[in-house]
Amino acid sequence: MKLSVIGCGYLGAVHAAAMARLGHTVVGVENDERRYEALSKGEVPFYEPGLPEMITAEIEAGRLTFTRDIADATDAEVHFVCVGTPQTPGRHAADMTYVNGAIDGLLPVLRPGAVVVGKSTVPVGTAAGIAERLDEHGTDVSLVWNPEFLREGFAVQDTLEPDRIVMGVGPGERGQQAGKVLQEVYADILDTGTPLVVTDFPTAELVKTAANAFLATKISFINAMAELCETTGGDVTKLSEALGHDARIGRRFLNSGIGFGGGCLPKDIRAFMARAGELGADQALTFLREVDAINLRRRDAAVGVVMAWLGGRVVGKRIAVLGAAFKPDSDDIRDSPALSIAEALHVRGADVVLHDPKALANARRKSPQLGYADTVEQAAHGADAVLVLTEWQQFRDLDPAVLGEIVAGKRVFDGRHALDPDRWRAAGWEYKTLGRPHA
Ligand code: UGA
């Protein structure tokens, strides 16, 4: 089939390449000059394992092209809207500028019978508004809402082998028909037995925000338990292990530490609360305020532990921060707990030197006031404390004996329960973390 993908950021670039991989002819529409130039050459302006290879292969196979001109999407039978919905500066609500702009751009190029598929994460009620605009425009065009659940770092796999496909369709035969067209696009994926859930528009929109709200709640729940462990002498890692054996609870997303960040979970729970407020249903989501607060408190707790450790004052102390990305296998530093802790210690006068295997350039751009090092060793050289704040495998694998030779003080803070305390202590280090007072 002929498809277009409007907006080739994280979601769109992956989706465009994956749809080409399924055998469709795909044109990716990208306004941003730099991003367009990069993608056209098969370069990916962010770190995502496997994606550059897939884009290059699909461009070479002739199934994938990129353009800056939406008119090149005229031929497409299905248009995927994949633009971003960031947090509005100074407010909690989602910024809908890009979604509205994408629909404005699409209206003149839609041909009768085309299907528009919304994939962006949007406030509930958005799809109904877009469907109305399409109807008013007078073309026989239908809308399907098809949220995306991919994780950064696993984006290719999550798109080609999703754990479910959700399709919100409009009323009547026309809605069903549009859903069928999208099922045809995803036929190869559905044939492998991937569950398909067909809903109305609001339910499909809610599935996405509810899923992220649930994941955020699970993380904040275990981090609240970590706070209790700190006051009672319990061990949160054992608590996670024991809770996780209950199949109804499950072990995943029960990793405590410095909390969640990234371009999705934090902004999505805030936008969800803002939307519920607009709809007069704010009470239903008041608990998410607490989820957000617990999460942010963990960053303060980490700063507090390090400050107390270094005698209450960090002015002139050298602190090596290992990790800037919001999670490993990513170069994304949006709302990263690691970077926010590094910034907080810098503001308190510490001489912070940061290393990350992939996110250095992004971190440098966002926080030029911090010191940066190309290797762990350079960062740790002469440090009074080493903070592991993103659980990259290479940090887990560090040899405490070797690192111990180059630091000024053998103090390691483990913000993600990534290290083995016994191993570090055996090499002469003081080890501290959150939620495990006696670890
Ligand atoms: C998240 C969701 O997991 C995806 O399903 C969703 O599609 C995506 O948002 C989105 O809305 O686009 P992502 O932001 O890539 O994916 O990252 P996650 O793997 O969910 O991690 C989010 C944050 O939670 C990270 O900072 C991570 O370190 C933290 N986390 C995760 C914990 O602190 N503990 C855990 O147990 C798991």
Short mmCIF file of C-alpha atoms and ligand atoms in Angstrom, two decimals:
data_model
loop_
_atom_site.label_atom_id
_atom_site.label_comp_id
_atom_site.label_asym_id
_atom_site.label_seq_id
_atom_site.Cartn_x
_atom_site.Cartn_y
_atom_site.Cartn_z
CA MET A 1 0.00 0.00 0.00
CA LYS A 2 1.03 3.64 -0.37
CA LEU A 3 1.50 5.31 3.00
CA SER A 4 2.63 8.65 4.32
CA VAL A 5 4.05 9.41 7.74
CA ILE A 6 3.66 13.03 8.87
CA GLY A 7 6.42 13.97 11.32
CA CYS A 8 9.61 11.91 11.40
CA GLY A 9 10.80 12.38 14.95
CA TYR A 10 11.29 9.38 17.19
CA LEU A 11 7.92 7.80 16.58
CA GLY A 12 7.57 8.77 12.91
CA ALA A 13 11.05 7.77 11.76
CA VAL A 14 10.67 4.33 13.32
CA HIS A 15 7.13 3.91 12.04
CA ALA A 16 8.02 4.96 8.47
CA ALA A 17 10.93 2.51 8.29
CA ALA A 18 8.92 -0.30 9.88
CA MET A 19 6.01 0.15 7.47
CA ALA A 20 8.47 0.00 4.55
CA ARG A 21 9.91 -3.16 6.10
CA LEU A 22 6.39 -4.64 5.92
CA GLY A 23 6.53 -4.05 2.15
CA HIS A 24 4.59 -0.79 1.84
CA THR A 25 5.73 2.25 -0.15
CA VAL A 26 6.25 4.99 2.39
CA VAL A 27 6.92 8.70 2.16
CA GLY A 28 8.04 10.39 5.37
CA VAL A 29 7.16 14.08 5.60
CA GLU A 30 9.51 16.08 7.81
CA ASN A 31 9.50 19.90 8.11
CA ASP A 32 12.71 20.24 10.05
CA GLU A 33 15.50 20.85 7.54
CA ARG A 34 18.26 19.17 9.56
CA ARG A 35 16.23 16.11 10.40
CA TYR A 36 15.05 15.79 6.80
CA GLU A 37 18.61 16.02 5.42
CA ALA A 38 19.86 13.41 7.88
CA LEU A 39 17.05 10.90 7.30
CA SER A 40 17.33 11.21 3.51
CA LYS A 41 20.92 10.01 3.83
CA GLY A 42 19.90 7.16 6.09
CA GLU A 43 21.28 8.95 9.14
CA VAL A 44 19.27 9.02 12.34
CA PRO A 45 19.55 12.20 14.43
CA PHE A 46 19.15 10.24 17.69
CA TYR A 47 20.43 6.95 19.07
CA GLU A 48 18.15 3.98 18.47
CA PRO A 49 19.68 0.52 18.00
CA GLY A 50 18.91 -1.03 14.60
CA LEU A 51 17.11 2.00 13.18
CA PRO A 52 19.84 3.47 10.90
CA GLU A 53 20.35 0.03 9.31
CA MET A 54 16.63 -0.39 8.68
CA ILE A 55 16.19 3.11 7.21
CA THR A 56 19.20 2.69 4.90
CA ALA A 57 18.02 -0.72 3.71
CA GLU A 58 14.50 0.53 3.00
CA ILE A 59 15.74 3.63 1.14
CA GLU A 60 17.97 1.37 -0.98
CA ALA A 61 15.07 -1.01 -1.63
CA GLY A 62 13.11 1.98 -2.97
CA ARG A 63 10.27 1.58 -0.48
CA LEU A 64 11.13 4.60 1.70
CA THR A 65 11.62 8.25 0.77
CA PHE A 66 11.58 11.47 2.77
CA THR A 67 10.27 14.87 1.74
CA ARG A 68 9.73 18.32 3.17
CA ASP A 69 6.71 18.93 0.94
CA ILE A 70 3.44 17.42 2.12
CA ALA A 71 2.16 17.55 -1.49
CA ASP A 72 4.37 14.49 -2.10
CA ALA A 73 1.98 12.58 0.17
CA THR A 74 -0.99 13.10 -2.19
CA ASP A 75 -0.87 9.54 -3.53
CA ALA A 76 -1.01 7.89 -0.12
CA GLU A 77 -4.00 5.76 0.81
CA VAL A 78 -3.17 5.97 4.51
CA HIS A 79 -1.57 8.92 6.34
CA PHE A 80 -0.03 8.38 9.78
CA VAL A 81 0.13 11.46 12.00
CA CYS A 82 3.22 10.99 14.18
CA VAL A 83 4.08 14.54 15.30
CA GLY A 84 5.04 15.40 18.88
CA THR A 85 2.78 16.68 21.67
CA PRO A 86 5.28 18.18 24.13
CA GLN A 87 4.34 19.79 27.43
CA THR A 88 3.25 23.41 26.89
CA PRO A 89 5.92 25.68 28.42
CA GLY A 90 4.75 26.88 31.84
CA ARG A 91 1.67 24.66 31.82
CA HIS A 92 0.84 20.99 32.29
CA ALA A 93 -1.33 20.61 29.19
CA ALA A 94 -0.05 19.08 25.95
CA ASP A 95 0.96 21.48 23.18
CA MET A 96 -1.26 20.60 20.22
CA THR A 97 0.37 22.98 17.73
CA TYR A 98 2.04 20.20 15.73
CA VAL A 99 -1.03 17.95 15.55
CA ASN A 100 -3.20 20.85 14.39
CA GLY A 101 -0.52 21.87 11.90
CA ALA A 102 -0.29 18.33 10.53
CA ILE A 103 -4.06 18.22 9.89
CA ASP A 104 -3.97 21.70 8.31
CA GLY A 105 -1.23 20.48 5.99
CA LEU A 106 -3.00 17.23 5.16
CA LEU A 107 -6.46 18.59 4.29
CA PRO A 108 -5.55 19.91 0.83
CA VAL A 109 -3.72 16.72 -0.21
CA LEU A 110 -6.22 14.10 0.98
CA ARG A 111 -7.82 12.11 -1.79
CA PRO A 112 -11.33 10.63 -1.48
CA GLY A 113 -11.31 7.35 0.42
CA ALA A 114 -8.04 8.07 2.22
CA VAL A 115 -7.62 7.08 5.87
CA VAL A 116 -5.90 9.34 8.40
CA VAL A 117 -4.37 7.46 11.32
CA GLY A 118 -3.54 9.33 14.52
CA LYS A 119 -0.56 7.92 16.44
CA SER A 120 0.51 10.95 18.49
CA THR A 121 -0.22 10.88 22.23
CA VAL A 122 -3.10 13.34 22.60
CA PRO A 123 -5.61 14.56 25.19
CA VAL A 124 -8.80 12.51 25.11
CA GLY A 125 -11.34 14.17 22.82
CA THR A 126 -8.78 15.17 20.17
CA ALA A 127 -9.75 12.43 17.71
CA ALA A 128 -13.43 13.44 17.71
CA GLY A 129 -12.38 17.01 16.89
CA ILE A 130 -10.13 15.88 14.03
CA ALA A 131 -12.85 13.60 12.62
CA GLU A 132 -15.19 16.58 12.60
CA ARG A 133 -12.65 18.69 10.73
CA LEU A 134 -12.19 15.94 8.13
CA ASP A 135 -15.98 15.72 7.66
CA GLU A 136 -16.33 19.49 7.36
CA HIS A 137 -13.66 19.49 4.70
CA GLY A 138 -16.06 17.39 2.66
CA THR A 139 -13.76 14.67 1.40
CA ASP A 140 -14.71 11.08 2.04
CA VAL A 141 -11.84 10.62 4.48
CA SER A 142 -11.98 8.56 7.68
CA LEU A 143 -9.97 8.69 10.87
CA VAL A 144 -8.58 5.82 12.97
CA TRP A 145 -6.89 6.40 16.34
CA ASN A 146 -4.01 3.97 16.74
CA PRO A 147 -1.81 4.73 19.77
CA GLU A 148 1.82 3.65 19.84
CA PHE A 149 3.46 1.93 22.82
CA LEU A 150 7.08 1.68 21.67
CA ARG A 151 9.90 2.10 24.16
CA GLU A 152 13.03 4.03 23.28
CA GLY A 153 15.90 1.61 22.89
CA PHE A 154 13.52 -1.12 21.66
CA ALA A 155 11.62 0.99 19.15
CA VAL A 156 12.19 -1.22 16.09
CA GLN A 157 11.23 -4.44 17.84
CA ASP A 158 8.24 -2.83 19.58
CA THR A 159 6.91 -1.53 16.24
CA LEU A 160 7.32 -4.75 14.28
CA GLU A 161 6.36 -7.06 17.16
CA PRO A 162 3.97 -5.02 19.33
CA ASP A 163 2.26 -6.70 22.28
CA ARG A 164 -1.08 -5.36 21.08
CA ILE A 165 -2.60 -3.16 18.39
CA VAL A 166 -5.32 -0.74 19.48
CA MET A 167 -7.59 0.90 16.91
CA GLY A 168 -10.17 3.51 17.79
CA VAL A 169 -12.71 3.86 14.98
CA GLY A 170 -15.61 6.18 14.26
CA PRO A 171 -19.25 5.11 14.33
CA GLY A 172 -21.01 2.94 11.77
CA GLU A 173 -19.95 1.11 8.66
CA ARG A 174 -17.52 3.86 7.65
CA GLY A 175 -15.59 3.53 10.92
CA GLN A 176 -15.43 -0.26 10.57
CA GLN A 177 -14.27 0.11 6.98
CA ALA A 178 -11.44 2.47 7.97
CA GLY A 179 -10.38 -0.01 10.67
CA LYS A 180 -10.23 -2.74 8.00
CA VAL A 181 -7.90 -0.59 5.88
CA LEU A 182 -5.52 -0.24 8.83
CA GLN A 183 -5.75 -3.99 9.50
CA GLU A 184 -4.58 -4.48 5.93
CA VAL A 185 -1.56 -2.22 6.59
CA TYR A 186 -0.69 -4.31 9.67
CA ALA A 187 -1.68 -7.67 8.11
CA ASP A 188 1.76 -9.27 8.55
CA ILE A 189 1.89 -8.27 12.21
CA LEU A 190 -1.67 -9.38 12.92
CA ASP A 191 -1.04 -12.72 11.18
CA THR A 192 1.52 -13.57 13.86
CA GLY A 193 -1.30 -13.55 16.43
CA THR A 194 -0.80 -10.03 17.83
CA PRO A 195 -3.94 -9.16 19.83
CA LEU A 196 -6.14 -6.52 18.16
CA VAL A 197 -8.41 -4.35 20.31
CA VAL A 198 -10.95 -2.28 18.36
CA THR A 199 -12.53 0.57 20.34
CA ASP A 200 -14.17 3.96 19.93
CA PHE A 201 -12.03 7.12 19.73
CA PRO A 202 -11.94 8.16 23.41
CA THR A 203 -11.07 4.66 24.61
CA ALA A 204 -8.17 4.40 22.15
CA GLU A 205 -6.84 7.79 23.26
CA LEU A 206 -7.24 6.79 26.92
CA VAL A 207 -5.45 3.44 26.49
CA LYS A 208 -2.23 5.29 25.71
CA THR A 209 -2.32 7.78 28.56
CA ALA A 210 -3.68 5.18 30.98
CA ALA A 211 -0.82 2.80 30.12
CA ASN A 212 1.83 5.46 30.76
CA ALA A 213 0.04 6.62 33.93
CA PHE A 214 -0.03 3.04 35.19
CA LEU A 215 3.68 2.52 34.50
CA ALA A 216 4.53 5.81 36.22
CA THR A 217 2.35 4.82 39.19
CA LYS A 218 4.09 1.46 39.47
CA ILE A 219 7.51 3.14 39.59
CA SER A 220 6.39 5.74 42.11
CA PHE A 221 4.75 3.03 44.21
CA ILE A 222 8.03 1.18 44.61
CA ASN A 223 9.86 4.45 45.20
CA ALA A 224 7.40 5.29 47.98
CA MET A 225 8.19 1.86 49.44
CA ALA A 226 11.87 2.80 49.17
CA GLU A 227 11.16 5.83 51.36
CA LEU A 228 9.56 3.51 53.91
CA CYS A 229 12.54 1.16 53.71
CA GLU A 230 14.79 4.10 54.49
CA THR A 231 12.86 4.86 57.69
CA THR A 232 12.34 1.24 58.76
CA GLY A 233 15.63 -0.34 57.76
CA GLY A 234 14.07 -2.48 55.01
CA ASP A 235 15.61 -3.34 51.65
CA VAL A 236 13.59 -2.16 48.64
CA THR A 237 15.39 -4.43 46.17
CA LYS A 238 14.30 -7.50 48.15
CA LEU A 239 10.83 -6.01 48.44
CA SER A 240 10.62 -5.66 44.62
CA GLU A 241 11.84 -9.21 44.19
CA ALA A 242 9.30 -10.60 46.62
CA LEU A 243 6.39 -8.53 45.28
CA GLY A 244 7.31 -9.42 41.72
CA HIS A 245 6.78 -13.14 42.30
CA ASP A 246 3.08 -12.42 42.66
CA ALA A 247 1.94 -12.85 39.07
CA ARG A 248 -0.84 -10.34 39.67
CA ILE A 249 1.75 -7.68 40.49
CA GLY A 250 4.67 -8.70 38.25
CA ARG A 251 8.34 -7.73 38.64
CA ARG A 252 8.60 -5.34 35.67
CA PHE A 253 8.64 -1.59 36.36
CA LEU A 254 9.34 -2.21 40.03
CA ASN A 255 12.93 -0.96 39.81
CA SER A 256 13.31 1.73 42.42
CA GLY A 257 15.95 4.43 42.41
CA ILE A 258 16.04 8.02 41.22
CA GLY A 259 12.75 7.66 39.36
CA PHE A 260 11.31 8.06 35.89
CA GLY A 261 12.13 10.67 33.27
CA GLY A 262 12.11 10.94 29.50
CA GLY A 263 9.91 12.57 26.91
CA CYS A 264 6.81 10.53 27.74
CA LEU A 265 5.96 9.42 31.28
CA PRO A 266 6.42 12.80 33.06
CA LYS A 267 4.68 14.92 30.43
CA ASP A 268 1.94 12.38 29.80
CA ILE A 269 0.83 12.15 33.43
CA ARG A 270 0.79 15.95 33.66
CA ALA A 271 -1.18 16.35 30.43
CA PHE A 272 -3.57 13.62 31.61
CA MET A 273 -4.25 15.54 34.85
CA ALA A 274 -4.67 18.79 32.93
CA ARG A 275 -7.17 17.21 30.56
CA ALA A 276 -9.15 15.61 33.38
CA GLY A 277 -9.32 19.07 34.97
CA GLU A 278 -10.68 20.60 31.77
CA LEU A 279 -13.32 17.89 31.66
CA GLY A 280 -14.32 18.43 35.30
CA ALA A 281 -13.01 14.99 36.25
CA ASP A 282 -9.84 16.12 38.02
CA GLN A 283 -10.66 14.09 41.14
CA ALA A 284 -10.18 10.87 39.17
CA LEU A 285 -6.52 11.67 38.62
CA THR A 286 -5.54 13.55 41.78
CA PHE A 287 -3.38 10.57 42.74
CA LEU A 288 -1.13 11.28 39.75
CA ARG A 289 -0.06 14.50 41.45
CA GLU A 290 1.32 12.30 44.21
CA VAL A 291 2.95 9.99 41.64
CA ASP A 292 4.72 13.01 40.14
CA ALA A 293 5.70 14.35 43.58
CA ILE A 294 7.14 11.02 44.79
CA ASN A 295 9.11 10.80 41.57
CA LEU A 296 10.64 14.26 41.87
CA ARG A 297 11.34 13.74 45.59
CA ARG A 298 13.70 10.86 44.76
CA ARG A 299 15.98 13.27 42.92
CA ASP A 300 16.12 15.50 46.01
CA ALA A 301 16.77 12.43 48.16
CA ALA A 302 19.77 11.48 46.00
CA VAL A 303 21.18 15.01 46.24
CA GLY A 304 20.61 14.91 50.02
CA VAL A 305 22.52 11.64 50.46
CA VAL A 306 25.50 12.90 48.47
CA MET A 307 25.53 16.27 50.25
CA ALA A 308 25.41 14.68 53.71
CA TRP A 309 28.11 12.23 52.74
CA LEU A 310 30.47 15.00 51.73
CA GLY A 311 29.98 16.85 55.00
CA GLY A 312 26.95 18.97 54.12
CA ARG A 313 28.86 21.19 51.69
CA VAL A 314 29.92 20.27 48.18
CA VAL A 315 31.59 23.57 47.22
CA GLY A 316 34.81 22.67 45.44
CA LYS A 317 34.19 18.91 45.71
CA ARG A 318 34.69 16.96 42.54
CA ILE A 319 31.76 14.69 41.69
CA ALA A 320 31.84 12.23 38.80
CA VAL A 321 28.36 11.59 37.40
CA LEU A 322 28.05 8.46 35.28
CA GLY A 323 24.94 8.73 33.13
CA ALA A 324 22.98 11.61 31.61
CA ALA A 325 20.39 9.73 29.54
CA PHE A 326 16.98 9.16 31.17
CA LYS A 327 17.58 5.42 30.75
CA PRO A 328 20.29 3.19 29.27
CA ASP A 329 20.55 2.50 25.51
CA SER A 330 19.24 5.97 24.74
CA ASP A 331 20.76 9.40 24.11
CA ASP A 332 17.56 11.11 25.27
CA ILE A 333 18.07 13.53 28.16
CA ARG A 334 14.54 14.96 28.30
CA ASP A 335 13.52 15.30 31.97
CA SER A 336 16.38 12.97 32.87
CA PRO A 337 16.70 12.32 36.63
CA ALA A 338 20.47 11.83 36.14
CA LEU A 339 20.99 15.23 34.54
CA SER A 340 18.70 16.95 36.99
CA ILE A 341 20.73 15.56 39.94
CA ALA A 342 23.99 16.61 38.25
CA GLU A 343 22.60 20.13 37.76
CA ALA A 344 21.41 20.35 41.38
CA LEU A 345 24.85 19.42 42.71
CA HIS A 346 26.49 21.93 40.38
CA VAL A 347 24.17 24.68 41.65
CA ARG A 348 25.28 23.81 45.20
CA GLY A 349 28.88 24.46 44.22
CA ALA A 350 30.19 21.01 43.27
CA ASP A 351 32.63 20.53 40.45
CA VAL A 352 30.52 18.05 38.45
CA VAL A 353 32.12 16.03 35.65
CA LEU A 354 29.73 13.90 33.67
CA HIS A 355 30.18 10.96 31.35
CA ASP A 356 27.58 9.08 29.29
CA PRO A 357 28.26 6.63 26.45
CA LYS A 358 25.70 8.19 24.07
CA ALA A 359 24.07 11.26 25.58
CA LEU A 360 27.11 13.54 26.04
CA ALA A 361 26.38 15.84 23.10
CA ASN A 362 22.74 16.32 24.09
CA ALA A 363 23.65 16.87 27.75
CA ARG A 364 26.32 19.41 26.81
CA ARG A 365 23.81 21.36 24.73
CA LYS A 366 21.19 21.36 27.50
CA SER A 367 23.55 21.97 30.46
CA PRO A 368 26.72 23.70 29.23
CA GLN A 369 27.54 24.73 32.80
CA LEU A 370 28.58 21.16 33.74
CA GLY A 371 31.96 19.55 33.12
CA TYR A 372 32.09 16.69 30.60
CA ALA A 373 34.45 13.78 30.06
CA ASP A 374 34.79 11.37 27.15
CA THR A 375 35.58 8.39 29.36
CA VAL A 376 34.61 7.07 32.78
CA GLU A 377 38.24 7.33 33.84
CA GLN A 378 38.51 11.02 32.91
CA ALA A 379 35.29 11.75 34.79
CA ALA A 380 36.36 9.79 37.87
CA HIS A 381 39.91 11.14 38.01
CA GLY A 382 40.38 12.85 41.39
CA ALA A 383 36.67 12.58 42.24
CA ASP A 384 35.47 12.77 45.83
CA ALA A 385 32.41 10.71 44.88
CA VAL A 386 31.24 8.71 41.87
CA LEU A 387 27.49 8.69 41.14
CA VAL A 388 26.03 6.00 38.88
CA LEU A 389 22.74 7.54 37.73
CA THR A 390 21.92 5.68 34.48
CA GLU A 391 22.33 1.91 34.48
CA TRP A 392 24.36 1.48 31.29
CA GLN A 393 25.84 -2.02 31.08
CA GLN A 394 29.39 -0.61 30.93
CA PHE A 395 28.82 1.06 34.31
CA ARG A 396 27.51 -2.18 35.81
CA ASP A 397 30.68 -3.87 34.53
CA LEU A 398 33.11 -1.32 36.03
CA ASP A 399 35.98 -2.77 38.02
CA PRO A 400 35.92 -1.06 41.45
CA ALA A 401 39.57 -1.94 42.08
CA VAL A 402 40.73 -0.20 38.90
CA LEU A 403 38.49 2.84 39.45
CA GLY A 404 39.63 3.00 43.08
CA GLU A 405 43.16 3.82 41.87
CA ILE A 406 42.17 7.10 40.24
CA VAL A 407 39.57 8.67 42.53
CA ALA A 408 40.35 10.96 45.46
CA GLY A 409 37.68 9.39 47.69
CA LYS A 410 36.27 5.89 47.28
CA ARG A 411 32.59 6.81 47.58
CA VAL A 412 30.08 5.40 45.11
CA PHE A 413 26.40 6.34 45.00
CA ASP A 414 24.24 3.87 43.08
CA GLY A 415 21.10 5.68 41.91
CA ARG A 416 19.71 2.70 40.01
CA HIS A 417 20.67 -0.38 42.07
CA ALA A 418 23.01 -1.23 39.23
CA LEU A 419 26.08 -2.25 41.24
CA ASP A 420 26.87 -5.09 43.61
CA PRO A 421 27.49 -3.40 46.98
CA ASP A 422 29.56 -6.32 48.33
CA ARG A 423 31.93 -6.19 45.38
CA TRP A 424 32.49 -2.44 45.72
CA ARG A 425 32.90 -2.62 49.49
CA ALA A 426 35.37 -5.48 49.12
CA ALA A 427 37.46 -3.14 46.94
CA GLY A 428 37.51 -0.56 49.72
CA TRP A 429 34.66 1.68 48.60
CA GLU A 430 31.93 3.24 50.71
CA TYR A 431 28.66 2.39 48.95
CA LYS A 432 25.37 4.27 49.29
CA THR A 433 22.02 4.04 47.53
CA LEU A 434 18.33 4.81 48.13
CA GLY A 435 15.91 2.42 49.81
CA ARG A 436 18.56 0.06 51.22
CA PRO A 437 19.92 1.56 54.40
CA HIS A 438 22.02 -1.49 55.24
CA ALA A 439 23.06 -2.58 51.75
C1 UGA B 1 7.47 4.84 27.80
C2 UGA B 1 6.56 3.60 27.81
O1 UGA B 1 7.23 2.54 28.50
C3 UGA B 1 6.22 3.16 26.39
O2 UGA B 1 5.33 2.07 26.40
C4 UGA B 1 5.57 4.35 25.67
O3 UGA B 1 5.25 4.03 24.32
C5 UGA B 1 6.52 5.52 25.67
O4 UGA B 1 6.83 5.87 27.04
C6 UGA B 1 5.85 6.67 24.98
O5 UGA B 1 4.82 7.17 25.48
O6 UGA B 1 6.26 7.03 23.88
P1 UGA B 1 10.09 5.23 27.39
O7 UGA B 1 9.83 6.67 27.75
O8 UGA B 1 10.92 4.90 26.20
O9 UGA B 1 8.70 4.45 27.20
O10 UGA B 1 10.85 4.59 28.65
P2 UGA B 1 10.52 3.53 29.78
O11 UGA B 1 11.26 2.30 29.51
O12 UGA B 1 9.08 3.46 30.06
O13 UGA B 1 11.23 4.24 31.03
C7 UGA B 1 10.76 5.50 31.52
C8 UGA B 1 11.52 5.94 32.74
O14 UGA B 1 11.17 5.13 33.85
C9 UGA B 1 13.05 5.85 32.64
O15 UGA B 1 13.61 7.02 33.21
C10 UGA B 1 13.41 4.63 33.45
O16 UGA B 1 14.70 4.70 34.00
C11 UGA B 1 12.35 4.68 34.53
N1 UGA B 1 12.05 3.37 35.14
C12 UGA B 1 11.56 2.36 34.39
C13 UGA B 1 12.25 3.20 36.50
O17 UGA B 1 12.68 4.12 37.23
N2 UGA B 1 11.95 1.97 37.05
C14 UGA B 1 11.47 0.95 36.32
O18 UGA B 1 11.21 -0.13 36.91
C15 UGA B 1 11.27 1.14 34.95
#
